[in-house]
């Protein structure tokens, strides 16, 4: 893991170009869809870490079956698996229909121990809950670091899997998310994740009792 202070080396000589320069050049545009998605994961990770949940300890590779480790799920006695999805009204390109915003919920293959995806592996949702994040600013001059411009929605995955219509969809609309979830501020996010973990535990406990 780099700190940002490391420099390029050529013929044994340090050049005046650092890893921090690279990060600023490649990843400082947080409005860009790819960077914003990773930044949204960082926001959720920050909410977990504020409450002594590490989120995950390893650097992201992009091959993980889910994004973050969350609080322990009662009854299952293991860390919850969190998938973070991001959307925004203002993007790198102009968006004409912000009311049509949606989030991806498509099932995915589970990678094997090498990180590869077997050709005939079954697709499934490899997470216990979704955290849908929405950057609500419609003006590029707003500060994306200001969490008052962000909204959060927490949805247990079993509610999607048990709904025949949602289960067959690859995306879920913002309007449907708002129908199923409470709109949360950053301060509300961690308590909502805890509440969802409790719901998940009760759900699996009820299945075992049947």
PDB file of C-alpha atoms in Angstrom:
ATOM      1  CA  UNK A   1       0.000   0.000   0.000  1.00  0.00           C
ATOM      2  CA  UNK A   2       1.339   3.425  -0.937  1.00  0.00           C
ATOM      3  CA  UNK A   3       1.069   6.576   1.187  1.00  0.00           C
ATOM      4  CA  UNK A   4       1.206   8.969  -1.761  1.00  0.00           C
ATOM      5  CA  UNK A   5       4.695  10.299  -1.043  1.00  0.00           C
ATOM      6  CA  UNK A   6       6.526   7.711  -3.142  1.00  0.00           C
ATOM      7  CA  UNK A   7       8.175   8.980  -6.360  1.00  0.00           C
ATOM      8  CA  UNK A   8       8.850   7.461  -9.763  1.00  0.00           C
ATOM      9  CA  UNK A   9      12.397   6.125 -10.139  1.00  0.00           C
ATOM     10  CA  UNK A  10      14.438   6.231 -13.336  1.00  0.00           C
ATOM     11  CA  UNK A  11      17.994   4.820 -13.511  1.00  0.00           C
ATOM     12  CA  UNK A  12      18.187   4.941  -9.738  1.00  0.00           C
ATOM     13  CA  UNK A  13      17.154   8.606  -9.600  1.00  0.00           C
ATOM     14  CA  UNK A  14      13.934   9.823  -8.008  1.00  0.00           C
ATOM     15  CA  UNK A  15      11.776  11.884 -10.348  1.00  0.00           C
ATOM     16  CA  UNK A  16       9.577  14.768  -9.102  1.00  0.00           C
ATOM     17  CA  UNK A  17       6.401  12.781  -9.796  1.00  0.00           C
ATOM     18  CA  UNK A  18       4.707  11.022  -6.911  1.00  0.00           C
ATOM     19  CA  UNK A  19       1.934   8.524  -6.358  1.00  0.00           C
ATOM     20  CA  UNK A  20      -0.097  11.456  -5.020  1.00  0.00           C
ATOM     21  CA  UNK A  21       0.391  13.212  -8.366  1.00  0.00           C
ATOM     22  CA  UNK A  22      -0.925  10.079 -10.060  1.00  0.00           C
ATOM     23  CA  UNK A  23      -3.973   9.910  -7.790  1.00  0.00           C
ATOM     24  CA  UNK A  24      -4.761  13.567  -8.405  1.00  0.00           C
ATOM     25  CA  UNK A  25      -4.384  13.117 -12.143  1.00  0.00           C
ATOM     26  CA  UNK A  26      -6.358   9.877 -12.437  1.00  0.00           C
ATOM     27  CA  UNK A  27      -8.956   9.911  -9.677  1.00  0.00           C
ATOM     28  CA  UNK A  28      -9.633  13.464  -8.472  1.00  0.00           C
ATOM     29  CA  UNK A  29     -12.711  13.913 -10.692  1.00  0.00           C
ATOM     30  CA  UNK A  30     -15.229  12.425  -8.272  1.00  0.00           C
ATOM     31  CA  UNK A  31     -18.170  13.317 -10.511  1.00  0.00           C
ATOM     32  CA  UNK A  32     -17.009  10.736 -13.060  1.00  0.00           C
ATOM     33  CA  UNK A  33     -19.171   7.628 -12.746  1.00  0.00           C
ATOM     34  CA  UNK A  34     -16.378   5.165 -11.920  1.00  0.00           C
ATOM     35  CA  UNK A  35     -14.693   7.429  -9.370  1.00  0.00           C
ATOM     36  CA  UNK A  36     -18.028   8.401  -7.817  1.00  0.00           C
ATOM     37  CA  UNK A  37     -18.947   4.746  -7.302  1.00  0.00           C
ATOM     38  CA  UNK A  38     -15.693   4.063  -5.464  1.00  0.00           C
ATOM     39  CA  UNK A  39     -16.097   7.296  -3.495  1.00  0.00           C
ATOM     40  CA  UNK A  40     -19.605   6.205  -2.449  1.00  0.00           C
ATOM     41  CA  UNK A  41     -18.114   2.974  -1.089  1.00  0.00           C
ATOM     42  CA  UNK A  42     -15.586   5.072   0.831  1.00  0.00           C
ATOM     43  CA  UNK A  43     -18.411   7.135   2.366  1.00  0.00           C
ATOM     44  CA  UNK A  44     -20.223   4.006   3.562  1.00  0.00           C
ATOM     45  CA  UNK A  45     -16.919   2.579   4.827  1.00  0.00           C
ATOM     46  CA  UNK A  46     -16.422   5.809   6.783  1.00  0.00           C
ATOM     47  CA  UNK A  47     -19.836   5.419   8.415  1.00  0.00           C
ATOM     48  CA  UNK A  48     -18.875   1.892   9.463  1.00  0.00           C
ATOM     49  CA  UNK A  49     -15.459   2.901  10.753  1.00  0.00           C
ATOM     50  CA  UNK A  50     -16.992   5.684  12.843  1.00  0.00           C
ATOM     51  CA  UNK A  51     -18.748   2.877  14.683  1.00  0.00           C
ATOM     52  CA  UNK A  52     -15.712   0.599  14.974  1.00  0.00           C
ATOM     53  CA  UNK A  53     -16.605  -1.626  12.022  1.00  0.00           C
ATOM     54  CA  UNK A  54     -13.513  -1.832   9.759  1.00  0.00           C
ATOM     55  CA  UNK A  55     -15.501  -2.323   6.541  1.00  0.00           C
ATOM     56  CA  UNK A  56     -12.626  -4.255   5.013  1.00  0.00           C
ATOM     57  CA  UNK A  57      -8.922  -4.306   5.685  1.00  0.00           C
ATOM     58  CA  UNK A  58      -7.513  -5.083   2.254  1.00  0.00           C
ATOM     59  CA  UNK A  59      -7.060  -2.845  -0.754  1.00  0.00           C
ATOM     60  CA  UNK A  60      -9.832  -3.203  -3.306  1.00  0.00           C
ATOM     61  CA  UNK A  61      -9.022  -5.238  -6.397  1.00  0.00           C
ATOM     62  CA  UNK A  62     -12.351  -4.949  -8.206  1.00  0.00           C
ATOM     63  CA  UNK A  63     -12.849  -8.730  -8.091  1.00  0.00           C
ATOM     64  CA  UNK A  64     -14.540  -8.914  -4.692  1.00  0.00           C
ATOM     65  CA  UNK A  65     -18.045 -10.464  -4.783  1.00  0.00           C
ATOM     66  CA  UNK A  66     -19.331  -7.599  -2.608  1.00  0.00           C
ATOM     67  CA  UNK A  67     -17.989  -4.246  -1.458  1.00  0.00           C
ATOM     68  CA  UNK A  68     -17.776  -4.058   2.343  1.00  0.00           C
ATOM     69  CA  UNK A  69     -17.944  -6.161   5.492  1.00  0.00           C
ATOM     70  CA  UNK A  70     -20.574  -4.766   7.836  1.00  0.00           C
ATOM     71  CA  UNK A  71     -21.931  -5.475  11.315  1.00  0.00           C
ATOM     72  CA  UNK A  72     -22.559  -9.016  12.529  1.00  0.00           C
ATOM     73  CA  UNK A  73     -25.908 -10.475  11.482  1.00  0.00           C
ATOM     74  CA  UNK A  74     -27.755 -11.983  14.457  1.00  0.00           C
ATOM     75  CA  UNK A  75     -28.544 -15.715  14.113  1.00  0.00           C
ATOM     76  CA  UNK A  76     -26.046 -16.089  11.227  1.00  0.00           C
ATOM     77  CA  UNK A  77     -23.192 -14.892  13.484  1.00  0.00           C
ATOM     78  CA  UNK A  78     -21.077 -13.548  10.647  1.00  0.00           C
ATOM     79  CA  UNK A  79     -20.288 -10.157   9.185  1.00  0.00           C
ATOM     80  CA  UNK A  80     -22.876  -8.768   6.822  1.00  0.00           C
ATOM     81  CA  UNK A  81     -21.917  -8.413   3.177  1.00  0.00           C
ATOM     82  CA  UNK A  82     -22.683  -4.944   1.856  1.00  0.00           C
ATOM     83  CA  UNK A  83     -23.013  -3.905  -1.774  1.00  0.00           C
ATOM     84  CA  UNK A  84     -22.844  -0.155  -2.401  1.00  0.00           C
ATOM     85  CA  UNK A  85     -24.510   1.325  -5.474  1.00  0.00           C
ATOM     86  CA  UNK A  86     -24.147   4.920  -6.567  1.00  0.00           C
ATOM     87  CA  UNK A  87     -26.156   7.347  -8.672  1.00  0.00           C
ATOM     88  CA  UNK A  88     -26.138  11.113  -9.186  1.00  0.00           C
ATOM     89  CA  UNK A  89     -28.226  13.828 -10.793  1.00  0.00           C
ATOM     90  CA  UNK A  90     -25.137  15.633 -12.077  1.00  0.00           C
ATOM     91  CA  UNK A  91     -22.572  13.542 -13.931  1.00  0.00           C
ATOM     92  CA  UNK A  92     -19.533  13.876 -16.155  1.00  0.00           C
ATOM     93  CA  UNK A  93     -21.989  14.376 -18.988  1.00  0.00           C
ATOM     94  CA  UNK A  94     -25.305  16.212 -18.738  1.00  0.00           C
ATOM     95  CA  UNK A  95     -28.258  14.114 -17.636  1.00  0.00           C
ATOM     96  CA  UNK A  96     -31.620  15.101 -19.096  1.00  0.00           C
ATOM     97  CA  UNK A  97     -33.862  12.856 -17.047  1.00  0.00           C
ATOM     98  CA  UNK A  98     -32.731  12.656 -13.394  1.00  0.00           C
ATOM     99  CA  UNK A  99     -36.143  11.240 -12.495  1.00  0.00           C
ATOM    100  CA  UNK A 100     -35.143   8.049 -14.339  1.00  0.00           C
ATOM    101  CA  UNK A 101     -32.165   7.394 -12.081  1.00  0.00           C
ATOM    102  CA  UNK A 102     -31.633   3.723 -11.253  1.00  0.00           C
ATOM    103  CA  UNK A 103     -29.224   1.380  -9.450  1.00  0.00           C
ATOM    104  CA  UNK A 104     -27.793  -1.963 -10.555  1.00  0.00           C
ATOM    105  CA  UNK A 105     -29.045  -5.073  -8.730  1.00  0.00           C
ATOM    106  CA  UNK A 106     -28.209  -7.769 -11.274  1.00  0.00           C
ATOM    107  CA  UNK A 107     -27.038 -11.166  -9.960  1.00  0.00           C
ATOM    108  CA  UNK A 108     -23.377 -11.916 -10.604  1.00  0.00           C
ATOM    109  CA  UNK A 109     -21.102 -14.926 -10.726  1.00  0.00           C
ATOM    110  CA  UNK A 110     -19.075 -15.713  -7.635  1.00  0.00           C
ATOM    111  CA  UNK A 111     -15.317 -15.682  -8.375  1.00  0.00           C
ATOM    112  CA  UNK A 112     -13.276 -18.729  -7.435  1.00  0.00           C
ATOM    113  CA  UNK A 113     -10.226 -18.699  -5.178  1.00  0.00           C
ATOM    114  CA  UNK A 114      -8.057 -17.410  -8.058  1.00  0.00           C
ATOM    115  CA  UNK A 115     -10.344 -14.454  -8.747  1.00  0.00           C
ATOM    116  CA  UNK A 116     -11.568 -15.954 -12.029  1.00  0.00           C
ATOM    117  CA  UNK A 117     -15.228 -16.370 -12.922  1.00  0.00           C
ATOM    118  CA  UNK A 118     -15.976 -19.973 -13.976  1.00  0.00           C
ATOM    119  CA  UNK A 119     -17.835 -20.097 -17.272  1.00  0.00           C
ATOM    120  CA  UNK A 120     -20.795 -22.094 -15.973  1.00  0.00           C
ATOM    121  CA  UNK A 121     -20.968 -20.647 -12.456  1.00  0.00           C
ATOM    122  CA  UNK A 122     -24.477 -19.787 -11.356  1.00  0.00           C
ATOM    123  CA  UNK A 123     -25.352 -16.127 -10.957  1.00  0.00           C
ATOM    124  CA  UNK A 124     -26.584 -14.881  -7.606  1.00  0.00           C
ATOM    125  CA  UNK A 125     -26.631 -11.785  -5.417  1.00  0.00           C
ATOM    126  CA  UNK A 126     -23.583 -12.235  -3.240  1.00  0.00           C
ATOM    127  CA  UNK A 127     -24.515  -9.625  -0.640  1.00  0.00           C
ATOM    128  CA  UNK A 128     -26.832  -9.434   2.369  1.00  0.00           C
ATOM    129  CA  UNK A 129     -27.873  -5.839   1.899  1.00  0.00           C
ATOM    130  CA  UNK A 130     -27.622  -2.947  -0.494  1.00  0.00           C
ATOM    131  CA  UNK A 131     -26.713   0.608   0.360  1.00  0.00           C
ATOM    132  CA  UNK A 132     -27.989   2.824  -2.442  1.00  0.00           C
ATOM    133  CA  UNK A 133     -26.273   6.222  -2.465  1.00  0.00           C
ATOM    134  CA  UNK A 134     -27.504   9.298  -4.323  1.00  0.00           C
ATOM    135  CA  UNK A 135     -25.579  12.517  -4.903  1.00  0.00           C
ATOM    136  CA  UNK A 136     -28.466  14.960  -5.199  1.00  0.00           C
ATOM    137  CA  UNK A 137     -26.727  18.154  -6.369  1.00  0.00           C
ATOM    138  CA  UNK A 138     -27.757  19.355  -9.833  1.00  0.00           C
ATOM    139  CA  UNK A 139     -25.042  22.005 -10.058  1.00  0.00           C
ATOM    140  CA  UNK A 140     -21.412  21.039 -10.707  1.00  0.00           C
ATOM    141  CA  UNK A 141     -20.283  23.890  -8.458  1.00  0.00           C
ATOM    142  CA  UNK A 142     -21.545  22.061  -5.367  1.00  0.00           C
ATOM    143  CA  UNK A 143     -19.021  20.243  -3.207  1.00  0.00           C
ATOM    144  CA  UNK A 144     -19.340  16.475  -3.590  1.00  0.00           C
ATOM    145  CA  UNK A 145     -17.457  16.089  -0.291  1.00  0.00           C
ATOM    146  CA  UNK A 146     -20.351  17.789   1.520  1.00  0.00           C
ATOM    147  CA  UNK A 147     -22.447  14.853   2.744  1.00  0.00           C
ATOM    148  CA  UNK A 148     -25.535  17.049   3.078  1.00  0.00           C
ATOM    149  CA  UNK A 149     -25.868  16.605  -0.699  1.00  0.00           C
ATOM    150  CA  UNK A 150     -25.999  12.823  -0.351  1.00  0.00           C
ATOM    151  CA  UNK A 151     -28.948  10.553   0.379  1.00  0.00           C
ATOM    152  CA  UNK A 152     -28.720   6.909   1.448  1.00  0.00           C
ATOM    153  CA  UNK A 153     -31.124   3.969   1.270  1.00  0.00           C
ATOM    154  CA  UNK A 154     -30.575   0.565   2.902  1.00  0.00           C
ATOM    155  CA  UNK A 155     -32.365  -2.524   1.577  1.00  0.00           C
ATOM    156  CA  UNK A 156     -31.906  -6.162   2.684  1.00  0.00           C
ATOM    157  CA  UNK A 157     -31.215  -8.332  -0.339  1.00  0.00           C
ATOM    158  CA  UNK A 158     -33.796 -10.977   0.620  1.00  0.00           C
ATOM    159  CA  UNK A 159     -36.550  -8.427  -0.095  1.00  0.00           C
ATOM    160  CA  UNK A 160     -35.351  -8.310  -3.703  1.00  0.00           C
ATOM    161  CA  UNK A 161     -34.839 -12.060  -4.029  1.00  0.00           C
ATOM    162  CA  UNK A 162     -38.320 -12.770  -2.651  1.00  0.00           C
ATOM    163  CA  UNK A 163     -40.055 -10.365  -5.018  1.00  0.00           C
ATOM    164  CA  UNK A 164     -40.622 -12.174  -8.354  1.00  0.00           C
ATOM    165  CA  UNK A 165     -40.596  -8.933 -10.336  1.00  0.00           C
ATOM    166  CA  UNK A 166     -37.583  -7.324  -8.653  1.00  0.00           C
ATOM    167  CA  UNK A 167     -35.669 -10.604  -8.598  1.00  0.00           C
ATOM    168  CA  UNK A 168     -35.753 -10.746 -12.404  1.00  0.00           C
ATOM    169  CA  UNK A 169     -34.566  -7.167 -12.858  1.00  0.00           C
ATOM    170  CA  UNK A 170     -31.026  -5.958 -13.433  1.00  0.00           C
ATOM    171  CA  UNK A 171     -31.762  -2.469 -12.135  1.00  0.00           C
ATOM    172  CA  UNK A 172     -34.090  -0.861  -9.621  1.00  0.00           C
ATOM    173  CA  UNK A 173     -35.442   2.644 -10.148  1.00  0.00           C
ATOM    174  CA  UNK A 174     -34.925   5.450  -7.654  1.00  0.00           C
ATOM    175  CA  UNK A 175     -38.691   5.761  -7.312  1.00  0.00           C
ATOM    176  CA  UNK A 176     -38.952   2.070  -6.343  1.00  0.00           C
ATOM    177  CA  UNK A 177     -36.074   2.435  -3.887  1.00  0.00           C
ATOM    178  CA  UNK A 178     -37.875   5.356  -2.252  1.00  0.00           C
ATOM    179  CA  UNK A 179     -41.013   3.237  -2.085  1.00  0.00           C
ATOM    180  CA  UNK A 180     -39.187   0.427  -0.257  1.00  0.00           C
ATOM    181  CA  UNK A 181     -36.681   2.392   1.851  1.00  0.00           C
ATOM    182  CA  UNK A 182     -36.454   5.356   4.153  1.00  0.00           C
ATOM    183  CA  UNK A 183     -34.339   8.221   2.830  1.00  0.00           C
ATOM    184  CA  UNK A 184     -31.365   8.596   5.171  1.00  0.00           C
ATOM    185  CA  UNK A 185     -28.720  11.160   5.991  1.00  0.00           C
ATOM    186  CA  UNK A 186     -25.132  10.125   6.670  1.00  0.00           C
ATOM    187  CA  UNK A 187     -25.835  10.225  10.420  1.00  0.00           C
ATOM    188  CA  UNK A 188     -28.761   7.830   9.941  1.00  0.00           C
ATOM    189  CA  UNK A 189     -26.823   5.383   7.781  1.00  0.00           C
ATOM    190  CA  UNK A 190     -25.137   3.188  10.376  1.00  0.00           C
ATOM    191  CA  UNK A 191     -28.259   2.730  12.561  1.00  0.00           C
ATOM    192  CA  UNK A 192     -30.177   1.751   9.416  1.00  0.00           C
ATOM    193  CA  UNK A 193     -27.517  -0.839   8.525  1.00  0.00           C
ATOM    194  CA  UNK A 194     -27.765  -2.279  12.052  1.00  0.00           C
ATOM    195  CA  UNK A 195     -31.553  -2.421  11.752  1.00  0.00           C
ATOM    196  CA  UNK A 196     -31.301  -4.200   8.394  1.00  0.00           C
ATOM    197  CA  UNK A 197     -28.872  -6.756   9.838  1.00  0.00           C
ATOM    198  CA  UNK A 198     -31.414  -7.493  12.583  1.00  0.00           C
ATOM    199  CA  UNK A 199     -34.143  -7.953   9.952  1.00  0.00           C
ATOM    200  CA  UNK A 200     -31.905 -10.312   7.987  1.00  0.00           C
ATOM    201  CA  UNK A 201     -31.200 -12.386  11.104  1.00  0.00           C
ATOM    202  CA  UNK A 202     -34.915 -12.635  11.919  1.00  0.00           C
ATOM    203  CA  UNK A 203     -35.663 -13.616   8.331  1.00  0.00           C
ATOM    204  CA  UNK A 204     -33.207 -16.521   8.300  1.00  0.00           C
ATOM    205  CA  UNK A 205     -34.293 -17.573  11.768  1.00  0.00           C
ATOM    206  CA  UNK A 206     -37.913 -17.754  10.626  1.00  0.00           C
ATOM    207  CA  UNK A 207     -36.898 -19.872   7.609  1.00  0.00           C
ATOM    208  CA  UNK A 208     -35.164 -22.399   9.866  1.00  0.00           C
ATOM    209  CA  UNK A 209     -38.222 -22.647  12.107  1.00  0.00           C
ATOM    210  CA  UNK A 210     -40.473 -23.526   9.161  1.00  0.00           C
TER     211      UNK A 210
END
